[in-house]
Amino acid sequence: MANAGRTSADKEAISEMTTGRLSVYLRCLSFLEAQELKTISSHELADRFHLNSAQIRKDLAHFGEFGIRGVGYNISLLKDHLIKTLGIDVRRRVVIAGAGNLGLALADYHGFNAGGFEIVALVDTDPGKIGQSSRSGIRIRGFDGLRAIVEQNQVEIGVIAVPAEEAQSVYEALADSGICAILNFAPVQIRARSGVKLKSVDLRINLESLSFYLANRDEISCVNDPIDTSGAEPPSKR
Amino acid sequence: MANAGRTSADKEAISEMTTGRLSVYLRCLSFLEAQELKTISSHELADRFHLNSAQIRKDLAHFGEFGIRGVGYNISLLKDHLIKTLGIDVRRRVVIAGAGNLGLALADYHGFNAGGFEIVALVDTDPGKIGQSSRSGIRIRGFDGLRAIVEQNQVEIGVIAVPAEEAQSVYEALADSGICAILNFAPVQIRARSGVKLKSVDLRINLESLSFYLANRDEISCVNDPIDTSGAEPPSKR
DNA sequence: GCATGTGAATGGATTCACAGCT
DNA sequence: AGCTGTGAATCCATTCACATGC
């Protein structure tokens, strides 16, 4: 297949700030495409979705020249490009560790079961849960069977949805099973091994942040925020 | 009540980066307190939890002088101080809009029902759901009754757990009902009104970020990340 | 001596503003 | 003309390093 410009093969070290925004742009583009729009300028995109046009251009420019000067960006072309860049043009299989409330909800969460992602199983140690299914039909299997599940289904992503105390050992087990990208929902700082990407989301922190606002709003210049786009840690300052 | 040093009454405009870390420090301190430790230096705290000691000191210094030079910080004193600063020394009541998978899971999620937060109800428009309860017993009530629920229970925080299309109007309804701090899980950029704090969490973005890593790991200097601490938007650049 | 609290220095990320292309 | 792509400028966050106080 002929590939205009470069592929994403330049090793410029893209920041997570940037990649997070790529996801946002992808959403915006899908929305616009659904409205039959053909092209859009970075300016209009910025206006519509409360973004900054220069930032959009800069983010996109990391991955090749994709706009047309004087015109803007072709919506569906750019969308496809972002899908490829984000690696969700191929199916990414996911296993969720922990079939508690959160794990079950994530398994049935539409955003986790569409657009390139497929949850192949939940795993849990509780014998009472094993063999059952989530509402939408994702099987709950034994935690022991993890490695087999991962191998048979080519699972690439693991989600940690277990209590804080177990999170570290579950991380290890997921990593041992061959998974090398892990999303952690337990409220602990997991000690990550190199080569196994870790991303942590702490739901409680967000509530606490709102509480802080409520407690201090008089003295605070109220600032609202866009979708959370994360920050990265300094390259292994061990 | 005598109040050593200042209270949090200096209007220095604390960044959300900072407040997010306060939550992290609070976790760490609770953990240490459970181990009967009495004091800790910023250095040791940094070592144990992979943080930066100067940053810890700077973050804490925003809220008064709380350490003792040559010694460190008194763990339980500092912990109490953080709890007050974060405003979770008083009970913060929460209502969740949307009794789908995510809403139900959040309602039963331990982190949302402890440490100062109390979920008083789920609300939904689906008549089939109204009257039922989540597994842990949170009632599902009609969306119409929102205002009454908010007033009777002094609800301060709203959580949006509805599909993207409905998120904006649910935001408006929550704001109209008197709530002024809202946590949004729908994958859309909500247009916030001033005076009503909005924080958005996009779960899908995190998966996409991992997918990006998988698709580009060869060309990327693998960097792992700490707990997501969010970023704030420029002060109303309307 | 040791650890805090903080100005100064560094490092990133965002924004500006314009050269260059269509 | 209009809009992209990008160096330069700005802003903000993190880190350093030391004066200050226990």
XYZ file of C-alpha atoms (C1' of nucleotides) in Angstrom:
520
model
C 0.000 0.000 0.000
C 1.389 3.376 -0.983
C 1.904 5.563 2.034
C 1.808 9.307 1.523
C 4.445 11.179 3.493
C 5.975 9.329 6.400
C 4.487 6.709 8.535
C 4.736 7.040 12.265
C 8.244 5.680 12.088
C 10.150 8.724 13.262
C 11.335 8.101 16.771
C 10.824 11.627 18.041
C 9.532 10.532 21.438
C 5.963 11.781 21.464
C 4.746 12.974 24.835
C 1.709 11.420 26.474
C 0.169 14.844 26.571
C 0.195 14.733 22.807
C -1.099 11.194 22.398
C -3.895 11.869 24.827
C -4.987 14.713 22.622
C -4.864 12.516 19.546
C -7.671 10.510 21.130
C -9.611 13.681 21.643
C -9.111 14.772 18.063
C -10.255 11.368 16.907
C -13.515 11.800 18.802
C -14.042 15.218 17.314
C -13.373 13.981 13.814
C -15.743 11.048 14.178
C -18.400 13.460 15.298
C -17.791 15.736 12.336
C -17.660 12.860 9.903
C -21.053 11.717 11.114
C -22.299 15.122 10.042
C -21.054 14.557 6.504
C -18.419 17.273 6.775
C -15.476 16.821 4.415
C -12.704 19.102 5.560
C -11.996 21.270 8.554
C -9.318 23.775 9.466
C -7.405 23.601 12.709
C -9.048 26.888 13.583
C -12.576 25.667 13.228
C -11.754 22.463 15.039
C -10.315 24.507 17.864
C -13.332 26.777 18.028
C -15.846 23.983 18.015
C -14.224 21.866 20.663
C -12.468 24.480 22.751
C -8.978 23.543 21.759
C -6.008 25.539 20.567
C -5.402 25.565 16.847
C -1.632 25.815 17.047
C -1.551 22.880 19.374
C -3.660 20.804 17.049
C -1.340 21.562 14.154
C 1.729 20.844 16.202
C 0.372 17.578 17.547
C -0.585 16.366 14.102
C 2.662 17.509 12.525
C 4.566 14.980 14.620
C 3.149 12.251 12.454
C 3.577 13.720 9.020
C 2.144 16.535 6.943
C -1.485 15.808 6.731
C -3.173 19.102 6.070
C -3.496 21.087 2.886
C -2.363 24.672 3.154
C -5.089 27.106 2.392
C -7.723 24.417 2.915
C -7.423 22.441 6.118
C -7.600 18.756 6.901
C -9.583 16.078 5.154
C -11.719 14.744 7.966
C -11.961 11.092 7.105
C -8.377 10.854 5.928
C -7.132 12.414 9.118
C -9.415 10.224 11.161
C -8.062 7.079 9.542
C -4.581 8.339 10.084
C -5.197 8.894 13.778
C -6.716 5.446 14.099
C -3.564 3.968 12.638
C -1.323 6.145 14.752
C -3.149 5.111 17.899
C -2.833 1.506 16.855
C -6.527 0.770 17.016
C -6.758 -0.186 13.366
C -5.922 -3.647 14.615
C -7.952 -5.386 17.283
C -6.449 -5.017 20.742
C -7.486 -7.735 23.119
C -7.944 -6.984 26.774
C -8.287 -9.027 29.929
C -9.632 -7.567 33.145
C -8.311 -8.772 36.473
C -10.914 -8.493 39.184
C -14.608 -9.218 38.718
C -15.803 -6.843 41.414
C -18.038 -3.893 40.748
C -15.490 -1.978 38.817
C -14.189 -4.887 36.791
C -17.684 -5.935 35.813
C -18.637 -2.413 34.862
C -15.558 -1.962 32.752
C -16.205 -5.271 31.033
C -19.620 -4.064 29.987
C -18.587 -0.483 29.367
C -19.183 0.352 25.772
C -16.025 2.382 25.435
C -13.976 -0.658 26.339
C -15.666 -2.948 23.876
C -15.633 -0.951 20.717
C -13.360 0.905 18.394
C -10.596 -1.636 18.247
C -10.774 -3.042 21.754
C -12.174 -6.394 22.734
C -12.439 -7.692 26.255
C -11.870 -11.399 26.080
C -12.363 -12.289 29.727
C -12.514 -11.278 33.325
C -10.351 -13.218 35.736
C -10.880 -13.560 39.462
C -9.768 -15.779 42.303
C -13.195 -16.042 43.903
C -14.553 -19.548 43.115
C -18.072 -18.212 43.503
C -17.592 -15.883 40.594
C -15.721 -18.170 38.252
C -17.944 -19.528 35.525
C -20.388 -16.672 35.687
C -20.615 -13.870 33.195
C -20.988 -10.128 33.198
C -24.317 -8.752 32.097
C -23.138 -8.360 28.547
C -21.750 -11.874 28.546
C -18.039 -11.574 29.267
C -16.939 -14.772 30.974
C -15.371 -14.771 34.401
C -12.537 -17.257 34.541
C -10.066 -18.399 37.136
C -7.084 -16.242 37.810
C -4.888 -19.318 37.366
C -5.912 -19.591 33.762
C -4.510 -16.176 33.002
C -1.517 -17.272 31.006
C -3.560 -19.617 28.869
C -6.138 -16.943 28.173
C -3.482 -14.474 27.218
C -1.728 -16.879 24.917
C -4.804 -18.289 23.252
C -6.343 -14.907 22.598
C -3.221 -12.873 22.010
C -4.190 -10.517 24.778
C -2.034 -7.411 24.797
C -3.623 -5.272 27.468
C -4.430 -6.015 31.092
C -6.678 -4.026 33.380
C -6.223 -4.113 37.131
C -9.540 -3.784 38.925
C -8.701 -5.437 42.222
C -8.300 -3.960 45.717
C -5.187 -1.939 46.425
C -3.472 -4.664 48.434
C -3.521 -7.124 45.579
C -2.683 -4.709 42.808
C 1.083 -5.183 42.842
C 0.942 -8.961 42.683
C -1.701 -8.858 39.987
C 0.543 -6.526 38.044
C 3.333 -9.074 38.285
C 1.063 -11.894 37.225
C -0.172 -9.963 34.225
C 3.347 -9.068 33.235
C 4.473 -12.674 33.673
C 1.673 -13.881 31.479
C 3.091 -11.942 28.562
C 1.000 -8.789 28.687
C 3.000 -5.628 28.258
C 0.503 -2.826 28.635
C -1.424 -2.485 31.858
C -4.114 -0.096 33.019
C -4.353 0.100 36.779
C -7.419 1.300 38.657
C -6.208 0.412 42.133
C -5.235 3.397 44.239
C -1.598 2.500 44.746
C 1.683 3.389 43.179
C 2.612 0.185 41.430
C 6.273 -0.579 41.027
C 6.488 -1.120 37.306
C 9.036 -3.260 35.567
C 10.670 -1.876 32.496
C 9.219 -3.084 29.210
C 5.738 -3.346 30.699
C 3.897 -0.103 30.181
C 1.786 0.983 33.117
C -0.917 3.585 33.257
C -2.776 4.329 36.437
C -6.151 5.950 36.893
C -7.284 6.896 40.340
C -10.977 7.586 40.386
C -11.029 8.801 43.957
C -8.540 11.544 43.247
C -11.022 13.178 40.959
C -13.669 13.307 43.636
C -11.152 14.695 46.084
C -10.210 17.325 43.593
C -13.823 18.437 43.423
C -14.003 18.425 47.181
C -10.971 20.678 47.298
C -12.724 23.048 44.963
C -15.807 23.082 47.161
C -13.752 23.706 50.264
C -11.702 26.473 48.734
C -13.796 27.993 45.996
C -13.991 31.400 47.639
C -10.245 31.857 47.500
C -9.769 30.229 44.159
C -9.938 31.583 40.685
C -12.353 29.013 39.310
C -10.799 27.232 36.407
C -12.479 24.518 34.463
C -10.672 21.746 32.779
C -10.701 19.778 29.582
C -10.532 16.040 29.398
C -7.763 14.709 31.510
C -4.766 14.015 29.345
C -2.225 12.762 31.854
C 1.420 13.405 32.543
C 4.456 11.245 32.264
C 7.218 10.477 34.675
C 10.857 11.441 34.109
C 12.693 8.690 32.211
C 13.779 6.259 34.940
C 15.676 8.540 37.282
C 16.636 5.505 39.322
C -10.200 26.993 67.700
C -6.557 28.035 67.670
C -5.056 27.514 64.280
C -1.316 27.132 64.015
C 0.186 29.105 61.140
C -2.204 30.009 58.376
C -5.243 28.189 57.291
C -5.731 27.518 53.635
C -6.984 31.064 53.298
C -4.251 32.483 51.120
C -5.634 32.891 47.659
C -2.503 31.850 45.823
C -4.373 29.847 43.208
C -3.177 26.298 43.741
C -2.756 24.302 40.563
C -4.666 21.094 40.029
C -1.386 19.347 39.581
C -0.655 20.206 43.168
C -4.029 19.251 44.589
C -3.941 15.963 42.764
C -0.693 15.203 44.518
C -2.153 16.120 47.873
C -4.479 13.180 47.438
C -1.516 10.981 46.720
C 0.330 12.188 49.775
C -2.740 11.534 51.860
C -2.753 7.913 50.707
C 0.887 7.527 51.527
C 0.457 9.014 54.967
C -2.501 6.791 55.770
C -0.414 3.831 54.795
C 2.462 4.950 57.006
C 0.176 5.777 59.888
C -1.214 2.255 59.756
C 2.337 1.093 60.337
C 2.571 3.121 63.526
C 5.170 5.468 62.108
C 5.264 8.888 63.775
C 7.278 11.212 61.599
C 8.740 11.126 58.142
C 10.989 13.395 56.134
C 10.136 14.552 52.665
C 13.138 12.601 51.517
C 12.018 9.298 52.914
C 8.495 9.865 51.668
C 9.895 10.539 48.225
C 12.052 7.428 48.296
C 9.313 5.135 49.447
C 6.687 6.237 46.989
C 8.784 7.345 44.055
C 8.108 11.020 44.399
C 10.350 14.056 44.454
C 11.189 15.467 47.863
C 11.396 19.086 46.763
C 8.033 18.814 45.136
C 6.483 17.372 48.257
C 7.849 20.234 50.334
C 6.738 22.827 47.843
C 3.257 21.373 47.537
C 2.808 21.272 51.289
C 4.286 24.710 51.823
C 1.378 26.250 49.919
C -0.829 25.502 52.878
C 1.357 26.619 55.748
C 4.535 25.502 57.447
C 3.853 22.048 58.632
C 7.206 20.379 58.952
C 9.848 20.680 61.631
C 13.301 21.536 60.364
C 15.829 18.910 61.175
C 13.083 16.388 61.869
C 10.449 16.065 59.171
C 6.671 15.901 59.241
C 4.415 14.498 61.913
C 2.499 11.880 59.994
C -0.886 12.039 61.639
C -0.850 15.799 61.984
C 0.000 16.225 58.354
C -2.596 13.682 57.382
C -5.309 15.537 59.267
C -4.163 18.740 57.705
C -4.425 17.293 54.221
C -7.875 15.945 54.965
C -8.969 19.432 55.957
C -7.287 21.004 52.985
C -8.985 18.607 50.618
C -12.271 19.373 52.292
C -13.067 15.775 53.153
C -13.203 16.413 56.867
C -16.846 17.178 56.206
C -19.157 14.717 54.498
C -19.530 15.433 50.786
C -22.696 14.060 49.318
C -22.783 12.784 45.789
C -25.481 11.909 43.302
C -24.781 9.805 40.242
C -26.688 10.462 37.040
C -27.074 7.323 34.966
C -27.718 3.870 36.386
C -26.013 1.979 33.589
C -23.020 -0.240 34.093
C -20.689 2.544 34.954
C -23.062 4.425 37.220
C -23.914 1.291 39.152
C -20.290 0.342 39.527
C -19.324 3.775 40.742
C -22.170 3.712 43.229
C -20.817 0.528 44.738
C -17.182 1.430 44.326
C -15.558 1.574 47.707
C -13.488 4.619 46.889
C -16.636 6.600 46.214
C -18.355 5.625 49.431
C -15.691 6.223 52.007
C -13.327 8.803 53.310
C -15.733 11.709 53.370
C -17.883 10.865 50.372
C -21.382 9.491 50.461
C -23.427 8.558 47.451
C -26.993 9.389 48.265
C -28.670 8.190 45.100
C -28.488 7.198 41.492
C -30.880 8.916 39.126
C -32.048 7.606 35.780
C -34.815 8.230 33.306
C -35.507 4.556 32.597
C -38.755 3.628 34.398
C -37.584 0.023 34.511
C -34.672 0.969 36.696
C -36.354 3.439 38.992
C -37.104 1.943 42.368
C -34.386 -0.654 42.145
C -31.099 -0.508 43.970
C -27.462 -1.113 43.264
C -25.924 -4.201 44.767
C -24.742 -2.304 47.801
C -28.151 -0.750 48.233
C -27.954 2.697 46.652
C -31.440 3.598 45.467
C -32.187 4.405 41.843
C -34.593 7.287 41.620
C -36.242 9.223 38.844
C -34.250 11.844 37.072
C -37.132 14.275 37.654
C -36.611 14.087 41.371
C -33.088 15.384 41.056
C -33.675 18.800 42.514
C -35.523 17.416 45.514
C -32.792 14.874 46.183
C -30.117 17.522 45.966
C -31.935 19.878 48.284
C -32.984 17.327 50.858
C -29.555 15.753 51.095
C -27.415 18.791 50.517
C -25.739 17.113 47.609
C -22.677 19.010 46.447
C -21.209 16.743 43.811
C -22.744 15.239 40.701
C -21.347 12.423 38.603
C -22.255 12.064 34.959
C -22.380 8.424 33.907
C -24.711 8.643 30.932
C -24.030 8.193 27.214
C -22.186 10.950 25.425
C -25.264 12.334 23.705
C -27.028 13.078 26.954
C -24.061 14.336 28.885
C -24.457 18.021 28.131
C -28.104 18.166 29.100
C -27.459 16.145 32.229
C -24.718 18.604 33.090
C -27.209 21.439 32.775
C -29.766 19.640 34.895
C -27.223 18.947 37.614
C -26.089 22.547 37.582
C -29.689 23.772 37.681
C -30.428 21.584 40.654
C -27.871 23.470 42.690
C -24.855 21.209 42.361
C -21.657 23.065 41.658
C -19.031 20.370 41.267
C -19.435 17.764 38.558
C -17.400 14.752 37.544
C -18.037 13.697 33.976
C -17.332 10.235 32.618
C -18.954 10.715 29.231
C -16.498 11.013 26.374
C -17.426 14.523 25.280
C -16.146 17.998 25.855
C -18.887 19.478 27.975
C -19.468 23.188 27.713
C -19.179 24.248 31.321
C -20.862 27.225 32.852
C -18.810 29.387 35.130
C -19.296 28.739 38.810
C -19.906 25.061 38.241
C -16.654 23.166 38.457
C -16.282 20.407 35.897
C -13.815 17.590 35.829
C -13.827 15.049 33.059
C -12.393 11.567 33.045
C -12.232 9.664 29.827
C -11.635 6.005 30.449
C -11.255 5.122 26.795
C -8.380 7.536 26.331
C -6.307 5.486 28.708
C -6.819 2.334 26.713
C -5.979 4.202 23.539
C -2.844 5.489 25.129
C -1.767 1.920 25.851
C -2.625 0.952 22.315
C -0.421 3.756 21.054
C 2.381 2.388 23.155
C 1.888 -1.095 21.730
C 1.819 0.215 18.189
C 4.888 2.375 18.584
C 6.951 0.826 21.319
C 9.872 0.068 19.045
C 10.396 3.716 18.257
C 9.583 4.997 21.708
C 11.715 5.447 24.743
C 9.492 3.542 27.152
C 8.444 5.781 29.983
C 6.174 4.732 32.772
C 3.868 7.034 34.587
C 2.645 7.782 38.066
C -0.952 8.242 39.008
C -2.680 10.581 36.679
C -2.838 14.016 38.203
C -4.611 15.994 35.525
C -4.083 19.367 33.953
C -6.097 22.542 33.972
C -7.370 24.738 31.197
C -6.179 28.307 30.671
C -8.320 30.750 32.682
C -11.299 31.407 30.399
C -9.587 32.543 27.228
C -12.996 33.271 25.736
C 23.816 18.011 61.928
C 19.748 17.537 59.493
C 15.515 18.669 57.031
C 12.414 22.295 55.876
C 10.998 26.103 53.002
C 12.108 28.789 48.977
C 14.468 31.720 45.317
C 16.862 30.500 41.159
C 17.572 27.428 37.312
C 16.007 24.136 34.415
C 13.017 21.715 31.464
C 8.501 21.117 29.025
C 4.512 22.324 27.082
C 1.594 25.899 25.138
C 0.965 29.793 22.462
C 2.347 33.310 19.255
C 3.338 34.838 14.850
C 4.940 34.320 10.439
C 7.235 32.057 6.411
C 5.749 29.163 2.871
C 2.455 26.493 0.214
C -2.161 25.957 -2.466
C -6.849 35.103 -0.074
C -6.490 31.255 3.560
C -4.339 27.752 6.311
C -0.600 24.738 7.444
C 3.767 23.823 9.616
C 7.216 25.625 12.654
C 10.900 28.548 14.954
C 10.652 31.886 18.677
C 8.600 33.473 22.791
C 5.979 32.595 26.794
C 4.145 30.258 30.397
C 4.082 26.770 33.897
C 5.895 22.847 36.487
C 9.675 20.503 38.294
C 14.100 20.289 40.190
C 18.198 22.178 42.234
C 20.644 24.130 45.904
C 21.062 26.777 49.840
C 19.817 29.940 53.608
C 17.088 29.329 57.642
C 15.672 27.165 61.741
C 15.255 23.129 64.858
